PDB file of C-alpha atoms in Angstrom:
ATOM      1  CA  UNK V 674       0.000   0.000   0.000  1.00 46.00           C
ATOM      2  CA  UNK V 675       1.408   3.398  -0.922  1.00 48.00           C
ATOM      3  CA  UNK V 676       2.259   5.789   1.866  1.00 51.00           C
ATOM      4  CA  UNK V 677       2.635   9.510   1.279  1.00 49.00           C
ATOM      5  CA  UNK V 678       5.163  11.069   3.641  1.00 49.00           C
ATOM      6  CA  UNK V 679       4.505  14.659   4.675  1.00 46.00           C
ATOM      7  CA  UNK V 680       7.095  16.750   6.540  1.00 45.00           C
ATOM      8  CA  UNK V 681       6.185  17.656  10.119  1.00 44.00           C
ATOM      9  CA  UNK V 682       7.439  20.051  12.764  1.00 44.00           C
ATOM     10  CA  UNK V 683       7.076  20.073  16.530  1.00 47.00           C
ATOM     11  CA  UNK V 684       4.686  23.015  16.243  1.00 48.00           C
ATOM     12  CA  UNK V 685       2.158  21.460  13.864  1.00 44.00           C
ATOM     13  CA  UNK V 686       0.502  18.063  13.515  1.00 46.00           C
ATOM     14  CA  UNK V 687       1.265  15.677  10.669  1.00 49.00           C
ATOM     15  CA  UNK V 688      -0.656  16.333   7.484  1.00 42.00           C
ATOM     16  CA  UNK V 689      -3.066  13.435   6.826  1.00 45.00           C
ATOM     17  CA  UNK V 690      -2.158  11.268   3.856  1.00 46.00           C
ATOM     18  CA  UNK V 691      -4.510  11.742   0.896  1.00 41.00           C
ATOM     19  CA  UNK V 692      -6.776   8.907  -0.122  1.00 42.00           C
ATOM     20  CA  UNK V 693      -5.075   6.468  -2.500  1.00 44.00           C
ATOM     21  CA  UNK V 694      -5.735   7.031  -6.196  1.00 43.00           C
ATOM     22  CA  UNK V 695      -5.396   4.855  -9.254  1.00 46.00           C
ATOM     23  CA  UNK V 696      -2.830   7.129 -10.830  1.00 53.00           C
ATOM     24  CA  UNK V 697       0.252   8.774  -9.368  1.00 62.00           C
ATOM     25  CA  UNK V 698      -0.240  12.522  -9.599  1.00 64.00           C
ATOM     26  CA  UNK V 699       2.030  15.402  -8.836  1.00 60.00           C
ATOM     27  CA  UNK V 700       0.924  19.045  -8.789  1.00 54.00           C
ATOM     28  CA  UNK V 701      -2.295  17.995 -10.504  1.00 49.00           C
ATOM     29  CA  UNK V 702      -0.469  16.389 -13.426  1.00 59.00           C
ATOM     30  CA  UNK V 703      -0.236  12.704 -14.172  1.00 84.00           C
ATOM     31  CA  UNK V 704       3.281  11.221 -14.128  1.00 91.00           C
ATOM     32  CA  UNK V 705       4.197  10.733 -17.779  1.00 93.00           C
ATOM     33  CA  UNK V 706       7.796   9.457 -17.519  1.00 96.00           C
ATOM     34  CA  UNK V 707       9.536   7.118 -15.120  1.00 97.00           C
ATOM     35  CA  UNK V 708      13.137   6.694 -14.051  1.00 97.00           C
ATOM     36  CA  UNK V 709      13.992   3.713 -11.883  1.00 97.00           C
ATOM     37  CA  UNK V 710      16.996   2.226 -10.197  1.00 95.00           C
ATOM     38  CA  UNK V 711      17.779  -1.389 -10.991  1.00 94.00           C
ATOM     39  CA  UNK V 712      19.268  -3.308  -8.039  1.00 91.00           C
ATOM     40  CA  UNK V 713      16.913  -3.446  -5.072  1.00 92.00           C
ATOM     41  CA  UNK V 714      14.023  -2.074  -7.134  1.00 95.00           C
ATOM     42  CA  UNK V 715      13.690  -4.432 -10.101  1.00 96.00           C
ATOM     43  CA  UNK V 716      16.130  -7.228  -9.262  1.00 93.00           C
ATOM     44  CA  UNK V 717      17.814  -8.690  -6.197  1.00 87.00           C
ATOM     45  CA  UNK V 718      20.678 -11.174  -6.510  1.00 80.00           C
ATOM     46  CA  UNK V 719      19.719 -11.987 -10.119  1.00 84.00           C
ATOM     47  CA  UNK V 720      16.067 -12.614  -9.257  1.00 90.00           C
ATOM     48  CA  UNK V 721      13.237 -10.272 -10.241  1.00 94.00           C
ATOM     49  CA  UNK V 722      11.511  -8.481  -7.386  1.00 95.00           C
ATOM     50  CA  UNK V 723       7.788  -9.326  -7.302  1.00 93.00           C
ATOM     51  CA  UNK V 724       5.863  -6.912  -9.480  1.00 95.00           C
ATOM     52  CA  UNK V 725       8.913  -5.786 -11.508  1.00 96.00           C
ATOM     53  CA  UNK V 726       8.284  -7.885 -14.651  1.00 96.00           C
ATOM     54  CA  UNK V 727       4.646  -6.787 -14.699  1.00 95.00           C
ATOM     55  CA  UNK V 728       5.580  -3.116 -14.219  1.00 95.00           C
ATOM     56  CA  UNK V 729       8.070  -3.177 -17.093  1.00 96.00           C
ATOM     57  CA  UNK V 730       5.533  -4.984 -19.289  1.00 94.00           C
ATOM     58  CA  UNK V 731       2.910  -2.355 -18.430  1.00 93.00           C
ATOM     59  CA  UNK V 732       5.259   0.473 -19.371  1.00 94.00           C
ATOM     60  CA  UNK V 733       6.284  -1.195 -22.641  1.00 93.00           C
ATOM     61  CA  UNK V 734       2.727  -2.177 -23.624  1.00 92.00           C
ATOM     62  CA  UNK V 735       1.444   1.355 -23.005  1.00 90.00           C
ATOM     63  CA  UNK V 736       4.445   3.019 -24.723  1.00 92.00           C
ATOM     64  CA  UNK V 737       5.294   4.791 -21.483  1.00 92.00           C
ATOM     65  CA  UNK V 738       8.596   6.681 -21.577  1.00 96.00           C
ATOM     66  CA  UNK V 739      10.947   5.170 -18.999  1.00 97.00           C
ATOM     67  CA  UNK V 740      14.609   4.457 -18.299  1.00 98.00           C
ATOM     68  CA  UNK V 741      16.298   2.000 -15.971  1.00 97.00           C
ATOM     69  CA  UNK V 742      19.272   3.790 -14.395  1.00 97.00           C
ATOM     70  CA  UNK V 743      22.457   2.202 -13.108  1.00 95.00           C
ATOM     71  CA  UNK V 744      25.800   3.535 -11.894  1.00 95.00           C
ATOM     72  CA  UNK V 745      27.437   0.420 -13.335  1.00 93.00           C
ATOM     73  CA  UNK V 746      29.640   1.505 -16.235  1.00 96.00           C
ATOM     74  CA  UNK V 747      31.069  -1.932 -17.045  1.00 95.00           C
ATOM     75  CA  UNK V 748      28.353  -3.139 -19.383  1.00 96.00           C
ATOM     76  CA  UNK V 749      26.726  -1.692 -22.491  1.00 97.00           C
ATOM     77  CA  UNK V 750      22.922  -1.390 -22.490  1.00 97.00           C
ATOM     78  CA  UNK V 751      22.795  -4.443 -24.764  1.00 97.00           C
ATOM     79  CA  UNK V 752      24.863  -6.440 -22.270  1.00 96.00           C
ATOM     80  CA  UNK V 753      22.665  -5.335 -19.381  1.00 96.00           C
ATOM     81  CA  UNK V 754      19.465  -6.127 -21.298  1.00 97.00           C
ATOM     82  CA  UNK V 755      20.755  -9.668 -21.860  1.00 96.00           C
ATOM     83  CA  UNK V 756      21.745 -10.069 -18.206  1.00 93.00           C
ATOM     84  CA  UNK V 757      18.361  -8.784 -17.054  1.00 95.00           C
ATOM     85  CA  UNK V 758      16.585 -11.139 -19.464  1.00 95.00           C
ATOM     86  CA  UNK V 759      18.387 -14.069 -17.828  1.00 93.00           C
ATOM     87  CA  UNK V 760      16.999 -12.790 -14.502  1.00 90.00           C
ATOM     88  CA  UNK V 761      13.455 -12.761 -15.849  1.00 91.00           C
ATOM     89  CA  UNK V 762      13.177  -9.084 -16.829  1.00 94.00           C
ATOM     90  CA  UNK V 763      12.540  -8.156 -20.452  1.00 94.00           C
ATOM     91  CA  UNK V 764      13.840  -4.596 -20.793  1.00 95.00           C
ATOM     92  CA  UNK V 765      14.700  -3.134 -24.220  1.00 95.00           C
ATOM     93  CA  UNK V 766      18.290  -1.899 -24.388  1.00 96.00           C
ATOM     94  CA  UNK V 767      17.098   1.576 -25.383  1.00 96.00           C
ATOM     95  CA  UNK V 768      15.398   1.795 -21.984  1.00 97.00           C
ATOM     96  CA  UNK V 769      18.650   1.373 -20.046  1.00 98.00           C
ATOM     97  CA  UNK V 770      20.746   4.399 -19.047  1.00 98.00           C
ATOM     98  CA  UNK V 771      24.177   3.905 -17.475  1.00 98.00           C
ATOM     99  CA  UNK V 772      26.663   6.251 -15.836  1.00 97.00           C
ATOM    100  CA  UNK V 773      28.923   5.538 -18.829  1.00 98.00           C
ATOM    101  CA  UNK V 774      26.325   6.923 -21.249  1.00 98.00           C
ATOM    102  CA  UNK V 775      25.728   9.940 -19.014  1.00 98.00           C
ATOM    103  CA  UNK V 776      29.483  10.558 -18.847  1.00 98.00           C
ATOM    104  CA  UNK V 777      29.833  10.383 -22.631  1.00 98.00           C
ATOM    105  CA  UNK V 778      26.937  12.832 -23.094  1.00 98.00           C
ATOM    106  CA  UNK V 779      28.453  15.235 -20.560  1.00 98.00           C
ATOM    107  CA  UNK V 780      31.874  15.281 -22.228  1.00 98.00           C
ATOM    108  CA  UNK V 781      30.330  15.629 -25.690  1.00 98.00           C
ATOM    109  CA  UNK V 782      28.392  18.679 -24.485  1.00 97.00           C
ATOM    110  CA  UNK V 783      31.484  20.162 -22.869  1.00 97.00           C
ATOM    111  CA  UNK V 784      34.036  19.429 -25.589  1.00 98.00           C
ATOM    112  CA  UNK V 785      32.924  17.635 -28.764  1.00 98.00           C
ATOM    113  CA  UNK V 786      35.610  15.325 -30.122  1.00 97.00           C
ATOM    114  CA  UNK V 787      37.640  15.490 -26.902  1.00 98.00           C
ATOM    115  CA  UNK V 788      40.707  13.345 -26.366  1.00 98.00           C
ATOM    116  CA  UNK V 789      40.113  10.949 -23.479  1.00 98.00           C
ATOM    117  CA  UNK V 790      42.307   8.599 -21.496  1.00 98.00           C
ATOM    118  CA  UNK V 791      39.889   5.986 -20.197  1.00 98.00           C
ATOM    119  CA  UNK V 792      40.155   3.395 -17.444  1.00 97.00           C
ATOM    120  CA  UNK V 793      37.118   1.167 -17.808  1.00 96.00           C
ATOM    121  CA  UNK V 794      35.487  -1.635 -19.719  1.00 96.00           C
ATOM    122  CA  UNK V 795      33.304  -2.006 -22.799  1.00 96.00           C
ATOM    123  CA  UNK V 796      30.335  -0.120 -21.376  1.00 97.00           C
ATOM    124  CA  UNK V 797      32.452   3.023 -20.977  1.00 98.00           C
ATOM    125  CA  UNK V 798      34.778   2.762 -23.955  1.00 98.00           C
ATOM    126  CA  UNK V 799      31.854   2.030 -26.306  1.00 98.00           C
ATOM    127  CA  UNK V 800      29.848   4.992 -24.976  1.00 98.00           C
ATOM    128  CA  UNK V 801      32.790   7.371 -25.364  1.00 98.00           C
ATOM    129  CA  UNK V 802      33.630   6.093 -28.839  1.00 97.00           C
ATOM    130  CA  UNK V 803      30.031   6.399 -30.055  1.00 97.00           C
ATOM    131  CA  UNK V 804      29.908   9.954 -28.677  1.00 98.00           C
ATOM    132  CA  UNK V 805      32.844  10.879 -30.928  1.00 98.00           C
ATOM    133  CA  UNK V 806      35.618  10.885 -28.349  1.00 98.00           C
ATOM    134  CA  UNK V 807      39.223  10.033 -29.266  1.00 98.00           C
ATOM    135  CA  UNK V 808      40.589   7.419 -26.858  1.00 98.00           C
ATOM    136  CA  UNK V 809      44.282   8.032 -26.286  1.00 98.00           C
ATOM    137  CA  UNK V 810      47.026   8.304 -23.682  1.00 97.00           C
ATOM    138  CA  UNK V 811      48.718  11.099 -25.610  1.00 97.00           C
ATOM    139  CA  UNK V 812      47.901  14.601 -24.340  1.00 97.00           C
ATOM    140  CA  UNK V 813      44.246  13.859 -23.416  1.00 98.00           C
ATOM    141  CA  UNK V 814      41.762  16.562 -22.468  1.00 98.00           C
ATOM    142  CA  UNK V 815      40.150  14.245 -19.897  1.00 98.00           C
ATOM    143  CA  UNK V 816      41.027  11.278 -17.747  1.00 98.00           C
ATOM    144  CA  UNK V 817      37.841   9.240 -17.240  1.00 98.00           C
ATOM    145  CA  UNK V 818      37.732   6.619 -14.522  1.00 98.00           C
ATOM    146  CA  UNK V 819      35.034   3.954 -14.662  1.00 97.00           C
ATOM    147  CA  UNK V 820      34.288   0.555 -13.230  1.00 93.00           C
ATOM    148  CA  UNK V 821      36.440  -2.448 -14.059  1.00 91.00           C
ATOM    149  CA  UNK V 822      37.225  -5.794 -12.477  1.00 85.00           C
ATOM    150  CA  UNK V 823      40.882  -5.543 -13.493  1.00 88.00           C
ATOM    151  CA  UNK V 824      42.272  -2.220 -12.275  1.00 90.00           C
ATOM    152  CA  UNK V 825      45.844  -1.904 -13.545  1.00 93.00           C
ATOM    153  CA  UNK V 826      48.517  -0.230 -11.421  1.00 95.00           C
ATOM    154  CA  UNK V 827      50.223   0.946 -14.616  1.00 97.00           C
ATOM    155  CA  UNK V 828      46.974   2.446 -15.943  1.00 97.00           C
ATOM    156  CA  UNK V 829      46.312   4.221 -12.625  1.00 97.00           C
ATOM    157  CA  UNK V 830      49.881   5.560 -12.630  1.00 98.00           C
ATOM    158  CA  UNK V 831      49.390   6.872 -16.168  1.00 98.00           C
ATOM    159  CA  UNK V 832      46.131   8.530 -15.113  1.00 98.00           C
ATOM    160  CA  UNK V 833      47.847  10.217 -12.164  1.00 98.00           C
ATOM    161  CA  UNK V 834      50.624  11.594 -14.366  1.00 98.00           C
ATOM    162  CA  UNK V 835      48.170  12.863 -16.980  1.00 98.00           C
ATOM    163  CA  UNK V 836      46.034  14.623 -14.358  1.00 98.00           C
ATOM    164  CA  UNK V 837      49.121  16.203 -12.811  1.00 98.00           C
ATOM    165  CA  UNK V 838      49.992  17.296 -16.343  1.00 98.00           C
ATOM    166  CA  UNK V 839      46.692  19.132 -16.721  1.00 98.00           C
ATOM    167  CA  UNK V 840      44.064  16.642 -17.897  1.00 98.00           C
ATOM    168  CA  UNK V 841      40.591  17.124 -16.418  1.00 98.00           C
ATOM    169  CA  UNK V 842      39.510  14.325 -14.070  1.00 98.00           C
ATOM    170  CA  UNK V 843      36.066  12.678 -14.379  1.00 98.00           C
ATOM    171  CA  UNK V 844      34.649   9.609 -12.609  1.00 98.00           C
ATOM    172  CA  UNK V 845      31.584   7.757 -13.815  1.00 98.00           C
ATOM    173  CA  UNK V 846      30.243   7.095 -10.319  1.00 96.00           C
ATOM    174  CA  UNK V 847      31.165   7.462  -6.626  1.00 95.00           C
ATOM    175  CA  UNK V 848      30.512   3.869  -5.468  1.00 93.00           C
ATOM    176  CA  UNK V 849      33.443   2.800  -3.283  1.00 92.00           C
ATOM    177  CA  UNK V 850      32.738  -0.935  -3.377  1.00 87.00           C
ATOM    178  CA  UNK V 851      30.918  -3.447  -5.525  1.00 78.00           C
ATOM    179  CA  UNK V 852      29.593  -6.948  -4.855  1.00 70.00           C
ATOM    180  CA  UNK V 853      31.076 -10.289  -5.837  1.00 71.00           C
ATOM    181  CA  UNK V 854      30.548 -13.905  -4.827  1.00 72.00           C
ATOM    182  CA  UNK V 855      33.693 -13.710  -2.689  1.00 79.00           C
ATOM    183  CA  UNK V 856      32.732 -10.422  -0.994  1.00 78.00           C
ATOM    184  CA  UNK V 857      33.131  -6.715  -1.675  1.00 82.00           C
ATOM    185  CA  UNK V 858      35.432  -5.411  -4.382  1.00 84.00           C
ATOM    186  CA  UNK V 859      37.070  -1.975  -4.614  1.00 88.00           C
ATOM    187  CA  UNK V 860      35.083   0.095  -7.087  1.00 92.00           C
ATOM    188  CA  UNK V 861      35.352   3.460  -8.835  1.00 95.00           C
ATOM    189  CA  UNK V 862      35.080   5.574  -5.679  1.00 96.00           C
ATOM    190  CA  UNK V 863      37.941   3.719  -3.994  1.00 95.00           C
ATOM    191  CA  UNK V 864      40.250   4.165  -6.979  1.00 96.00           C
ATOM    192  CA  UNK V 865      39.142   7.790  -7.266  1.00 97.00           C
ATOM    193  CA  UNK V 866      40.316   8.336  -3.678  1.00 97.00           C
ATOM    194  CA  UNK V 867      43.721   6.873  -4.538  1.00 97.00           C
ATOM    195  CA  UNK V 868      44.133   9.148  -7.568  1.00 98.00           C
ATOM    196  CA  UNK V 869      42.896  12.197  -5.643  1.00 98.00           C
ATOM    197  CA  UNK V 870      45.373  11.506  -2.851  1.00 98.00           C
ATOM    198  CA  UNK V 871      48.207  11.303  -5.383  1.00 98.00           C
ATOM    199  CA  UNK V 872      47.205  14.341  -7.439  1.00 98.00           C
ATOM    200  CA  UNK V 873      45.326  16.635  -5.052  1.00 98.00           C
ATOM    201  CA  UNK V 874      42.589  16.805  -7.721  1.00 97.00           C
ATOM    202  CA  UNK V 875      38.978  15.846  -7.032  1.00 97.00           C
ATOM    203  CA  UNK V 876      37.056  14.407  -9.995  1.00 98.00           C
ATOM    204  CA  UNK V 877      33.730  15.587 -11.306  1.00 98.00           C
ATOM    205  CA  UNK V 878      31.537  12.544 -10.692  1.00 98.00           C
ATOM    206  CA  UNK V 879      28.651  11.999 -13.112  1.00 97.00           C
ATOM    207  CA  UNK V 880      26.607   9.119 -11.656  1.00 96.00           C
ATOM    208  CA  UNK V 881      24.091   9.111  -8.809  1.00 95.00           C
ATOM    209  CA  UNK V 882      23.683  11.038  -6.580  1.00 94.00           C
ATOM    210  CA  UNK V 883      24.656  13.771  -9.036  1.00 95.00           C
ATOM    211  CA  UNK V 884      21.381  15.113 -10.508  1.00 93.00           C
ATOM    212  CA  UNK V 885      23.309  15.376 -13.794  1.00 93.00           C
ATOM    213  CA  UNK V 886      22.671  11.649 -14.230  1.00 95.00           C
ATOM    214  CA  UNK V 887      18.924  12.258 -14.048  1.00 96.00           C
ATOM    215  CA  UNK V 888      19.019  15.345 -16.251  1.00 95.00           C
ATOM    216  CA  UNK V 889      20.813  13.449 -19.003  1.00 96.00           C
ATOM    217  CA  UNK V 890      18.329  10.583 -18.677  1.00 97.00           C
ATOM    218  CA  UNK V 891      15.353  12.945 -18.955  1.00 97.00           C
ATOM    219  CA  UNK V 892      16.883  14.582 -22.029  1.00 96.00           C
ATOM    220  CA  UNK V 893      17.241  11.137 -23.561  1.00 96.00           C
ATOM    221  CA  UNK V 894      13.481  10.470 -23.360  1.00 97.00           C
ATOM    222  CA  UNK V 895      12.338  14.086 -23.733  1.00 96.00           C
ATOM    223  CA  UNK V 896      10.946  14.161 -20.197  1.00 96.00           C
ATOM    224  CA  UNK V 897      10.056  17.152 -18.028  1.00 94.00           C
ATOM    225  CA  UNK V 898      10.795  17.181 -14.313  1.00 93.00           C
ATOM    226  CA  UNK V 899       7.234  18.230 -13.422  1.00 91.00           C
ATOM    227  CA  UNK V 900       5.799  15.007 -14.848  1.00 94.00           C
ATOM    228  CA  UNK V 901       8.649  12.577 -14.150  1.00 96.00           C
ATOM    229  CA  UNK V 902       9.096  10.255 -11.183  1.00 96.00           C
ATOM    230  CA  UNK V 903      12.165   8.467  -9.806  1.00 97.00           C
ATOM    231  CA  UNK V 904      11.886   5.068  -8.102  1.00 97.00           C
ATOM    232  CA  UNK V 905      14.761   4.003  -5.871  1.00 96.00           C
ATOM    233  CA  UNK V 906      15.710   1.984  -2.826  1.00 95.00           C
ATOM    234  CA  UNK V 907      18.367   4.320  -1.423  1.00 94.00           C
ATOM    235  CA  UNK V 908      17.696   7.586   0.353  1.00 96.00           C
ATOM    236  CA  UNK V 909      21.303   8.783  -0.069  1.00 92.00           C
ATOM    237  CA  UNK V 910      21.458   8.366  -3.856  1.00 93.00           C
ATOM    238  CA  UNK V 911      18.174   7.737  -5.671  1.00 95.00           C
ATOM    239  CA  UNK V 912      15.887   9.862  -3.506  1.00 96.00           C
ATOM    240  CA  UNK V 913      18.165  12.818  -2.773  1.00 95.00           C
ATOM    241  CA  UNK V 914      19.253  13.074  -6.413  1.00 94.00           C
ATOM    242  CA  UNK V 915      15.671  12.752  -7.627  1.00 95.00           C
ATOM    243  CA  UNK V 916      14.609  15.474  -5.213  1.00 95.00           C
ATOM    244  CA  UNK V 917      17.438  17.764  -6.346  1.00 94.00           C
ATOM    245  CA  UNK V 918      16.484  17.145  -9.974  1.00 94.00           C
ATOM    246  CA  UNK V 919      12.923  18.251  -9.190  1.00 93.00           C
ATOM    247  CA  UNK V 920      11.291  14.836  -9.627  1.00 95.00           C
ATOM    248  CA  UNK V 921       8.478  13.059  -7.828  1.00 95.00           C
ATOM    249  CA  UNK V 922      10.356  10.527  -5.664  1.00 96.00           C
ATOM    250  CA  UNK V 923       9.204   7.015  -4.801  1.00 96.00           C
ATOM    251  CA  UNK V 924      11.135   5.002  -2.207  1.00 97.00           C
ATOM    252  CA  UNK V 925      10.665   1.222  -2.265  1.00 96.00           C
ATOM    253  CA  UNK V 926      11.549  -0.883   0.769  1.00 95.00           C
ATOM    254  CA  UNK V 927      12.662  -3.900  -1.262  1.00 94.00           C
ATOM    255  CA  UNK V 928      16.342  -2.954  -1.227  1.00 91.00           C
ATOM    256  CA  UNK V 929      18.799  -1.105   1.011  1.00 90.00           C
ATOM    257  CA  UNK V 930      16.620   1.394   2.897  1.00 92.00           C
ATOM    258  CA  UNK V 931      14.250   0.197   5.616  1.00 92.00           C
ATOM    259  CA  UNK V 932      11.275   2.123   6.951  1.00 93.00           C
ATOM    260  CA  UNK V 933      13.081   2.967  10.204  1.00 94.00           C
ATOM    261  CA  UNK V 934      15.944   4.540   8.236  1.00 95.00           C
ATOM    262  CA  UNK V 935      13.801   7.265   6.675  1.00 95.00           C
ATOM    263  CA  UNK V 936      13.594   9.391   9.819  1.00 95.00           C
ATOM    264  CA  UNK V 937      17.403   9.655  10.005  1.00 96.00           C
ATOM    265  CA  UNK V 938      17.499  11.805   6.855  1.00 96.00           C
ATOM    266  CA  UNK V 939      16.635  15.529   6.692  1.00 96.00           C
ATOM    267  CA  UNK V 940      14.584  15.001   3.525  1.00 95.00           C
ATOM    268  CA  UNK V 941      11.674  12.759   2.616  1.00 94.00           C
ATOM    269  CA  UNK V 942      10.483  10.887  -0.476  1.00 96.00           C
ATOM    270  CA  UNK V 943       7.096  11.815  -1.867  1.00 94.00           C
ATOM    271  CA  UNK V 944       5.921   8.228  -1.544  1.00 94.00           C
ATOM    272  CA  UNK V 945       7.006   5.090   0.310  1.00 95.00           C
ATOM    273  CA  UNK V 946       6.039   1.682  -1.090  1.00 95.00           C
ATOM    274  CA  UNK V 947       6.857  -1.832   0.014  1.00 95.00           C
ATOM    275  CA  UNK V 948       7.868  -2.681  -3.562  1.00 95.00           C
ATOM    276  CA  UNK V 949       7.055  -1.829  -7.160  1.00 95.00           C
ATOM    277  CA  UNK V 950       4.171  -4.317  -6.887  1.00 94.00           C
ATOM    278  CA  UNK V 951       2.370  -1.585  -4.935  1.00 93.00           C
ATOM    279  CA  UNK V 952       3.008   0.883  -7.738  1.00 91.00           C
ATOM    280  CA  UNK V 953       1.110  -1.310 -10.195  1.00 87.00           C
ATOM    281  CA  UNK V 954      -2.052  -0.666  -8.198  1.00 83.00           C
ATOM    282  CA  UNK V 955      -1.740   3.075  -8.928  1.00 82.00           C
ATOM    283  CA  UNK V 956      -1.147   2.833 -12.672  1.00 78.00           C
TER     284      UNK V 956
END
């Protein structure tokens, strides 16, 4: 059952939640476009979360504009679509938006045809190449750090020297660790910290919780913030970034954040749902 969270103060009582409706509305306008996180919202440990396949099917069947967002820059949208299909989710590749794609769009807007030294895998190198970037270690305009399972000490050393030499420093996402069957792995944020310590230069980080990730996604599907919603399972990334991007925010309790965690944050989502299965009842 959906729950609408209203801010309260000691001086005034809580505002009663409005009666549930069949459609999610915001400022009197129906939500036209949807952005959603992937892990914890649609899938969990390679299994679809109840209601997720039906929600995606509803969006596709009704030609609803939507994007599945992920900070993972390792895989191309085609790769991710195939991996999701094996988990029971049929999501067209054009409906997947990664931090690698957002990074490529950002650099293209800033400096078309830029020279880029890239540490990352196919998801990032393909995005940069298709955006017209020149991938090189010779006098690059940017050093771009993304996710990879095989961080090279030599590549990191080269990145450090290029940044010290004047290259601009960009990271695809701030995540410090990533999961594996054996336990956590160092991820982009951890390697970013190493490079920053060596260079004294902080990167501009594109992925969540930077609202830039959401802005680029909305541009991709011609969405407007007033009629777009963001679904996520993390208060500190999905919800805060959605709020800062001016979106209607929907927190689901099927992932990281639990109901008791919400009160520890100074901001609130517009809605709290147990899972996306509850969202189906409003569409």
